[in-house]
mmCIF file of C-alpha atoms in Angstrom:
data_model
loop_
_atom_site.group_PDB
_atom_site.id
_atom_site.type_symbol
_atom_site.label_atom_id
_atom_site.label_comp_id
_atom_site.label_asym_id
_atom_site.label_seq_id
_atom_site.Cartn_x
_atom_site.Cartn_y
_atom_site.Cartn_z
ATOM 1 C CA LEU L 27 102.357 87.876 79.384
ATOM 2 C CA GLY L 28 100.288 86.949 82.407
ATOM 3 C CA SER L 29 100.452 83.771 84.473
ATOM 4 C CA ILE L 30 98.984 80.281 84.255
ATOM 5 C CA THR L 31 98.172 78.404 87.454
ATOM 6 C CA PHE L 32 95.851 75.643 88.573
ATOM 7 C CA GLU L 33 93.038 75.682 91.081
ATOM 8 C CA PRO L 34 92.673 72.890 93.680
ATOM 9 C CA GLY L 35 90.491 70.677 91.476
ATOM 10 C CA GLY L 36 92.718 71.082 88.436
ATOM 11 C CA GLN L 37 90.843 74.044 86.924
ATOM 12 C CA ILE L 38 93.120 76.091 84.666
ATOM 13 C CA GLU L 39 93.476 79.716 85.713
ATOM 14 C CA TYR L 40 94.948 82.376 83.461
ATOM 15 C CA SER L 41 95.669 85.800 84.968
ATOM 16 C CA ALA L 42 96.255 88.412 82.290
ATOM 17 C CA PRO L 43 98.457 91.470 82.726
ATOM 18 C CA PRO L 44 96.629 94.804 83.019
ATOM 19 C CA TYR L 45 95.412 96.555 79.873
ATOM 20 C CA ARG L 46 93.813 99.952 79.299
ATOM 21 C CA SER L 47 91.612 98.534 76.537
ATOM 22 C CA ALA L 48 88.838 95.990 77.044
ATOM 23 C CA SER L 49 89.209 94.939 73.415
ATOM 24 C CA VAL L 50 92.954 94.368 73.665
ATOM 25 C CA LEU L 51 92.461 92.343 76.839
ATOM 26 C CA ALA L 52 89.700 90.230 75.280
ATOM 27 C CA ALA L 53 91.891 89.535 72.249
ATOM 28 C CA ARG L 54 94.702 88.427 74.537
ATOM 29 C CA LEU L 55 92.356 86.119 76.452
ATOM 30 C CA ARG L 56 91.091 84.552 73.226
ATOM 31 C CA GLU L 57 94.661 83.918 72.069
ATOM 32 C CA VAL L 58 95.496 82.130 75.317
ATOM 33 C CA GLU L 59 92.229 80.172 75.256
ATOM 34 C CA ALA L 60 93.030 78.924 71.741
ATOM 35 C CA ILE L 61 96.430 77.691 72.933
ATOM 36 C CA PHE L 62 94.779 75.880 75.856
ATOM 37 C CA HIS L 63 92.286 74.146 73.573
ATOM 38 C CA GLU L 64 94.908 73.151 71.040
ATOM 39 C CA SER L 65 97.085 71.636 73.764
ATOM 40 C CA ALA L 66 94.146 69.885 75.416
ATOM 41 C CA GLU L 67 92.881 68.403 72.162
ATOM 42 C CA ALA L 68 96.317 66.919 71.532
ATOM 43 C CA GLU L 69 95.832 64.977 74.788
ATOM 44 C CA ASN L 70 92.190 64.068 74.042
ATOM 45 C CA VAL L 71 90.989 66.384 76.797
ATOM 46 C CA ASP L 72 87.861 68.514 76.474
ATOM 47 C CA LEU L 73 87.912 71.900 78.187
ATOM 48 C CA LEU L 74 84.658 73.454 79.398
ATOM 49 C CA SER L 75 83.904 77.094 80.210
ATOM 50 C CA LEU L 76 81.171 76.598 82.802
ATOM 51 C CA GLY L 77 80.623 77.770 86.347
ATOM 52 C CA ILE L 78 80.684 74.265 87.792
ATOM 53 C CA ASP L 79 81.563 70.720 86.761
ATOM 54 C CA PRO L 80 78.198 69.500 85.410
ATOM 55 C CA CYS L 81 78.939 65.790 85.502
ATOM 56 C CA ASN L 82 80.948 64.592 88.488
ATOM 57 C CA SER L 83 80.316 64.340 92.200
ATOM 58 C CA VAL L 84 82.604 66.162 94.571
ATOM 59 C CA GLU L 85 83.673 62.807 96.018
ATOM 60 C CA SER L 86 85.130 61.816 92.653
ATOM 61 C CA THR L 87 87.102 65.057 92.364
ATOM 62 C CA THR L 88 90.141 64.924 94.597
ATOM 63 C CA LEU L 89 92.283 67.806 95.783
ATOM 64 C CA GLN L 90 94.951 68.174 93.105
ATOM 65 C CA ILE L 91 97.219 70.699 94.842
ATOM 66 C CA GLY L 92 99.038 70.251 98.121
ATOM 67 C CA GLY L 93 101.332 72.689 99.887
ATOM 68 C CA ALA L 94 100.374 74.611 102.998
ATOM 69 C CA ARG L 95 97.396 76.625 101.741
ATOM 70 C CA TYR L 96 94.890 74.278 100.143
ATOM 71 C CA PRO L 97 94.902 71.416 102.677
ATOM 72 C CA LYS L 98 94.293 74.011 105.416
ATOM 73 C CA MET L 99 91.465 75.555 103.413
ATOM 74 C CA ASP L 100 90.012 72.118 102.788
ATOM 75 C CA ALA L 101 90.112 71.265 106.491
ATOM 76 C CA TYR L 102 88.461 74.557 107.442
ATOM 77 C CA PHE L 103 85.642 74.207 104.936
ATOM 78 C CA ARG L 104 85.053 70.572 105.927
ATOM 79 C CA SER L 105 84.504 71.809 109.479
ATOM 80 C CA ILE L 106 81.544 73.981 108.425
ATOM 81 C CA GLY L 107 79.808 72.058 105.630
ATOM 82 C CA PRO L 108 79.980 70.386 102.207
ATOM 83 C CA PHE L 109 80.201 73.445 99.976
ATOM 84 C CA GLY L 110 83.876 74.240 100.450
ATOM 85 C CA ALA L 111 85.032 71.115 98.654
ATOM 86 C CA ARG L 112 82.664 71.853 95.770
ATOM 87 C CA MET L 113 83.911 75.422 95.549
ATOM 88 C CA MET L 114 87.588 74.502 95.594
ATOM 89 C CA ARG L 115 87.452 71.506 93.289
ATOM 90 C CA GLN L 116 84.566 72.107 90.899
ATOM 91 C CA THR L 117 83.801 75.796 90.327
ATOM 92 C CA ALA L 118 85.224 78.291 87.848
ATOM 93 C CA SER L 119 84.519 81.968 87.278
ATOM 94 C CA PHE L 120 85.451 84.888 85.062
ATOM 95 C CA GLN L 121 86.951 87.512 87.353
ATOM 96 C CA VAL L 122 87.531 91.125 86.345
ATOM 97 C CA SER L 123 89.945 93.379 88.226
ATOM 98 C CA LEU L 124 89.409 97.127 87.909
ATOM 99 C CA ASP L 125 91.529 100.091 88.905
ATOM 100 C CA THR L 126 89.909 102.103 91.671
ATOM 101 C CA SER L 127 89.308 105.113 89.340
ATOM 102 C CA ASP L 128 88.675 108.721 90.315
ATOM 103 C CA ASP L 129 86.015 107.889 92.932
ATOM 104 C CA PRO L 130 86.813 104.587 94.633
ATOM 105 C CA ASN L 131 83.906 104.845 97.099
ATOM 106 C CA ALA L 132 81.341 105.205 94.298
ATOM 107 C CA LEU L 133 83.020 102.446 92.304
ATOM 108 C CA TRP L 134 82.958 100.125 95.322
ATOM 109 C CA ARG L 135 79.231 100.758 95.774
ATOM 110 C CA VAL L 136 78.300 100.243 92.141
ATOM 111 C CA LEU L 137 80.316 97.036 91.759
ATOM 112 C CA ASN L 138 78.781 95.528 94.895
ATOM 113 C CA ALA L 139 75.334 96.652 93.780
ATOM 114 C CA ALA L 140 75.919 95.107 90.345
ATOM 115 C CA ALA L 141 77.064 91.702 91.628
ATOM 116 C CA PRO L 142 73.626 89.991 91.581
ATOM 117 C CA THR L 143 72.985 91.275 88.059
ATOM 118 C CA VAL L 144 76.387 90.038 86.912
ATOM 119 C CA ILE L 145 75.546 86.597 88.330
ATOM 120 C CA SER L 146 72.292 86.601 86.395
ATOM 121 C CA MET L 147 73.824 87.816 83.140
ATOM 122 C CA PHE L 148 76.515 85.141 82.934
ATOM 123 C CA ALA L 149 74.859 82.188 84.701
ATOM 124 C CA ASN L 150 75.611 78.897 82.904
ATOM 125 C CA SER L 151 75.835 76.314 85.689
ATOM 126 C CA ALA L 152 72.299 75.025 86.144
ATOM 127 C CA VAL L 153 73.349 71.343 85.979
ATOM 128 C CA TYR L 154 75.357 69.510 88.637
ATOM 129 C CA GLU L 155 76.065 65.759 88.870
ATOM 130 C CA GLY L 156 74.111 65.391 85.635
ATOM 131 C CA LYS L 157 70.877 66.813 87.075
ATOM 132 C CA PRO L 158 69.120 70.195 87.032
ATOM 133 C CA THR L 159 69.731 72.064 90.269
ATOM 134 C CA GLY L 160 66.962 74.651 90.200
ATOM 135 C CA HIS L 161 69.619 77.378 90.139
ATOM 136 C CA ARG L 162 70.667 79.201 86.992
ATOM 137 C CA SER L 163 74.108 79.529 88.571
ATOM 138 C CA PHE L 164 74.734 76.646 90.918
ATOM 139 C CA ARG L 165 78.274 77.999 91.226
ATOM 140 C CA ALA L 166 76.879 81.177 92.781
ATOM 141 C CA HIS L 167 74.705 79.077 95.099
ATOM 142 C CA VAL L 168 77.751 77.099 96.232
ATOM 143 C CA TRP L 169 79.603 80.326 96.988
ATOM 144 C CA ARG L 170 76.592 81.786 98.799
ATOM 145 C CA MET L 171 76.331 78.702 101.040
ATOM 146 C CA LEU L 172 80.086 78.476 101.571
ATOM 147 C CA ASP L 173 80.786 80.731 104.547
ATOM 148 C CA PRO L 174 78.748 83.903 105.126
ATOM 149 C CA LYS L 175 81.554 85.378 107.220
ATOM 150 C CA ARG L 176 83.868 85.639 104.214
ATOM 151 C CA THR L 177 81.540 85.871 101.180
ATOM 152 C CA GLY L 178 78.694 88.008 99.846
ATOM 153 C CA VAL L 179 78.358 91.693 99.047
ATOM 154 C CA LEU L 180 79.315 94.536 101.354
ATOM 155 C CA PRO L 181 76.897 97.418 101.994
ATOM 156 C CA GLY L 182 79.072 100.095 100.404
ATOM 157 C CA GLY L 183 78.651 102.709 103.120
ATOM 158 C CA ASP L 184 80.441 106.004 103.632
ATOM 159 C CA ASP L 185 83.720 104.350 104.662
ATOM 160 C CA PRO L 186 84.278 101.226 102.535
ATOM 161 C CA ALA L 187 87.846 100.801 103.803
ATOM 162 C CA ALA L 188 86.690 100.553 107.413
ATOM 163 C CA GLU L 189 83.832 98.303 106.318
ATOM 164 C CA TYR L 190 86.192 95.928 104.556
ATOM 165 C CA GLU L 191 88.621 95.952 107.476
ATOM 166 C CA ALA L 192 85.826 94.954 109.858
ATOM 167 C CA PHE L 193 84.716 92.238 107.440
ATOM 168 C CA ALA L 194 88.292 90.880 107.276
ATOM 169 C CA LEU L 195 88.875 91.009 111.026
ATOM 170 C CA GLY L 196 85.597 89.192 111.661
ATOM 171 C CA ALA L 197 86.299 86.336 109.268
ATOM 172 C CA PRO L 198 87.607 83.123 110.868
ATOM 173 C CA ALA L 199 91.359 82.650 110.500
ATOM 174 C CA MET L 200 91.328 79.438 108.478
ATOM 175 C CA MET L 201 95.117 79.180 108.493
ATOM 176 C CA HIS L 202 95.350 79.355 112.299
ATOM 177 C CA PRO L 203 93.002 76.921 114.068
ATOM 178 C CA ASP L 204 93.223 76.603 117.838
ATOM 179 C CA ALA L 205 94.659 73.424 119.280
ATOM 180 C CA ASP L 206 91.102 72.106 119.721
ATOM 181 C CA GLY L 207 90.283 72.769 116.063
ATOM 182 C CA ILE L 208 88.206 75.889 116.667
ATOM 183 C CA TYR L 209 88.574 78.698 114.135
ATOM 184 C CA ARG L 210 88.396 82.127 115.742
ATOM 185 C CA PRO L 211 88.023 85.513 114.013
ATOM 186 C CA PHE L 212 91.306 86.943 112.802
ATOM 187 C CA GLY L 213 90.714 90.010 114.951
ATOM 188 C CA ASP L 214 90.734 87.855 118.086
ATOM 189 C CA LEU L 215 94.076 86.325 117.156
ATOM 190 C CA LEU L 216 95.461 89.774 116.424
ATOM 191 C CA ALA L 217 94.368 91.027 119.840
ATOM 192 C CA ASP L 218 96.074 88.022 121.433
ATOM 193 C CA GLY L 219 99.328 88.668 119.530
ATOM 194 C CA ARG L 220 99.146 85.325 117.738
ATOM 195 C CA VAL L 221 99.377 86.695 114.198
ATOM 196 C CA ASN L 222 101.540 89.219 112.398
ATOM 197 C CA GLU L 223 101.533 91.384 109.261
ATOM 198 C CA HIS L 224 102.430 88.447 107.023
ATOM 199 C CA ASP L 225 99.544 86.427 108.456
ATOM 200 C CA TRP L 226 97.220 89.370 107.755
ATOM 201 C CA ALA L 227 98.325 89.483 104.118
ATOM 202 C CA VAL L 228 97.637 85.761 103.722
ATOM 203 C CA HIS L 229 94.309 86.059 105.536
ATOM 204 C CA LEU L 230 93.122 88.709 103.093
ATOM 205 C CA THR L 231 93.575 86.193 100.262
ATOM 206 C CA THR L 232 91.164 83.815 102.031
ATOM 207 C CA LEU L 233 88.275 86.285 101.782
ATOM 208 C CA PHE L 234 85.873 85.649 98.897
ATOM 209 C CA PRO L 235 83.302 88.450 98.663
ATOM 210 C CA GLU L 236 81.681 89.158 95.315
ATOM 211 C CA VAL L 237 83.994 92.180 95.058
ATOM 212 C CA ARG L 238 87.394 91.677 96.651
ATOM 213 C CA ALA L 239 89.687 94.576 97.507
ATOM 214 C CA ARG L 240 93.282 93.795 96.630
ATOM 215 C CA GLY L 241 94.769 97.031 95.324
ATOM 216 C CA THR L 242 92.247 96.714 92.524
ATOM 217 C CA PHE L 243 88.573 95.803 92.886
ATOM 218 C CA GLU L 244 88.172 92.189 91.772
ATOM 219 C CA VAL L 245 84.638 91.307 90.644
ATOM 220 C CA ARG L 246 84.100 87.568 91.117
ATOM 221 C CA SER L 247 80.423 87.170 90.205
ATOM 222 C CA ALA L 248 80.361 85.729 86.663
ATOM 223 C CA ASP L 249 80.428 82.038 85.853
ATOM 224 C CA ALA L 250 83.310 81.036 83.580
ATOM 225 C CA VAL L 251 82.543 82.651 80.219
ATOM 226 C CA PRO L 252 83.072 81.034 76.779
ATOM 227 C CA ALA L 253 85.672 82.743 74.623
ATOM 228 C CA GLU L 254 83.213 84.322 72.198
ATOM 229 C CA HIS L 255 81.746 86.326 75.076
ATOM 230 C CA TYR L 256 84.924 87.351 76.924
ATOM 231 C CA ILE L 257 84.396 90.948 75.840
ATOM 232 C CA VAL L 258 80.941 91.225 77.432
ATOM 233 C CA PRO L 259 81.826 91.260 81.158
ATOM 234 C CA LEU L 260 84.862 93.406 80.358
ATOM 235 C CA ALA L 261 82.745 96.013 78.581
ATOM 236 C CA LEU L 262 79.959 95.824 81.153
ATOM 237 C CA LEU L 263 82.195 96.390 84.156
ATOM 238 C CA GLY L 264 84.647 98.688 82.400
ATOM 239 C CA GLY L 265 81.851 100.896 81.123
ATOM 240 C CA ILE L 266 80.296 101.486 84.547
ATOM 241 C CA ALA L 267 83.683 101.690 86.267
ATOM 242 C CA TYR L 268 85.554 104.167 84.129
ATOM 243 C CA ASP L 269 82.859 106.456 82.741
ATOM 244 C CA PRO L 270 81.485 108.688 85.539
ATOM 245 C CA THR L 271 78.147 109.247 83.789
ATOM 246 C CA ALA L 272 77.587 105.524 83.349
ATOM 247 C CA ARG L 273 78.645 104.873 86.933
ATOM 248 C CA ALA L 274 76.097 107.359 88.263
ATOM 249 C CA ALA L 275 73.357 105.955 86.021
ATOM 250 C CA ALA L 276 74.171 102.404 87.158
ATOM 251 C CA LEU L 277 73.918 103.443 90.807
ATOM 252 C CA ASP L 278 70.522 105.038 90.104
ATOM 253 C CA LEU L 279 69.364 101.848 88.390
ATOM 254 C CA LEU L 280 70.669 99.364 90.939
ATOM 255 C CA GLY L 281 70.299 101.210 94.230
ATOM 256 C CA ASP L 282 72.370 100.310 97.268
ATOM 257 C CA PRO L 283 74.198 96.972 97.442
ATOM 258 C CA ASP L 284 71.735 94.361 98.692
ATOM 259 C CA PRO L 285 72.984 90.986 99.979
ATOM 260 C CA ALA L 286 69.438 89.604 99.772
ATOM 261 C CA LYS L 287 69.510 89.856 95.971
ATOM 262 C CA LEU L 288 72.243 87.214 95.850
ATOM 263 C CA ALA L 289 69.677 84.617 96.834
ATOM 264 C CA CYS L 290 67.808 84.962 93.536
ATOM 265 C CA ALA L 291 68.960 85.146 89.959
ATOM 266 C CA SER L 292 65.685 86.774 88.949
ATOM 267 C CA VAL L 293 67.297 90.148 88.374
ATOM 268 C CA ALA L 294 67.453 89.724 84.611
ATOM 269 C CA HIS L 295 65.046 92.644 84.218
ATOM 270 C CA ALA L 296 67.934 94.962 85.175
ATOM 271 C CA SER L 297 70.465 93.220 82.963
ATOM 272 C CA ARG L 298 69.566 94.846 79.634
ATOM 273 C CA ASP L 299 69.320 98.292 81.186
ATOM 274 C CA LEU L 300 72.688 97.906 82.901
ATOM 275 C CA LEU L 301 74.293 96.654 79.710
ATOM 276 C CA ASP L 302 72.894 99.633 77.789
ATOM 277 C CA ILE L 303 74.280 102.005 80.421
ATOM 278 C CA ALA L 304 77.680 100.322 80.193
ATOM 279 C CA LEU L 305 77.663 100.492 76.392
ATOM 280 C CA ALA L 306 76.929 104.208 76.537
ATOM 281 C CA GLY L 307 79.902 104.539 78.889
ATOM 282 C CA CYS L 308 82.089 102.529 76.515
ATOM 283 C CA ARG L 309 81.036 104.761 73.643
ATOM 284 C CA ARG L 310 82.203 107.790 75.596
ATOM 285 C CA LEU L 311 85.449 106.022 76.510
ATOM 286 C CA GLY L 312 86.053 105.618 72.800
ATOM 287 C CA PRO L 313 87.131 102.929 70.321
ATOM 288 C CA ASP L 314 90.519 102.563 71.980
ATOM 289 C CA PHE L 315 88.654 101.080 74.951
ATOM 290 C CA LEU L 316 86.002 99.083 73.061
ATOM 291 C CA ALA L 317 86.598 98.490 69.365
ATOM 292 C CA PRO L 318 83.596 98.716 66.985
ATOM 293 C CA ASN L 319 83.471 94.959 66.269
ATOM 294 C CA ASP L 320 83.471 94.217 70.004
ATOM 295 C CA PHE L 321 80.811 96.873 70.571
ATOM 296 C CA GLU L 322 78.579 94.912 68.181
ATOM 297 C CA ILE L 323 79.211 91.675 70.077
ATOM 298 C CA VAL L 324 78.270 93.258 73.396
ATOM 299 C CA GLU L 325 75.231 94.993 71.915
ATOM 300 C CA ALA L 326 73.950 91.669 70.546
ATOM 301 C CA TYR L 327 74.488 89.779 73.811
ATOM 302 C CA GLN L 328 71.278 88.474 75.365
ATOM 303 C CA PRO L 329 71.646 88.592 79.156
ATOM 304 C CA GLY L 330 69.760 86.407 81.538
#
């Protein structure tokens, strides 16, 4: 059935169970979204599907969840700048987790290469605190400014596992500050014998790259998507992930993963081409993966 949880600012998070069909998954998400809206309306609450709270300041949005994890995260992010509080309390995204397929190295490269285009295609958070921000996705800007040691895209080299391990070991251990409040890389604490396997597992959940490795590859680049367009990111990413021909064509289109492209959302020129490649992949995957009515929705989507 999936799980319903809350993010630190009170954002509702629904995690669906895995499905082999993008259309079946999208239908499930729409069913759950309808239940959320019906329940919220009964309490005179309006729910928004946007990448960031467009109205309120971060100061007016308090941390809604306690426990051990979120206060420690909040303290860490406060030590390096203002964007952590905004990220935790005010942002929302549509995240897609994909099986690692027949060629995980190629899939890792194409998903990291696609991240800037995905940001551009689903950007809907241009307004913050009631004012235009100059960013089509201010949510993506907040994430980009958050902490470069635990965010961004990875290069997608010949050994992605070693690359990700180095990225994780180099990220500050936000759950384990020194007595003087300094946050050292997790690898340093490991070398000193201060952390164990359980600490490593928790640390991995504090990494926020555009594509996160967690048994599946979790693509985190889209702003929260309205229900009528749930199928679009699922078809886009599923098409280039699971059809080898589409995956190869997407790599040819996008080139190597490029962290510099995250700084601009002006990659809309690639969006239509990537969507067409994904749709061709979905067509080869068949109607059990993407039903004809959903194919029409994706085909009509205007990215960027």
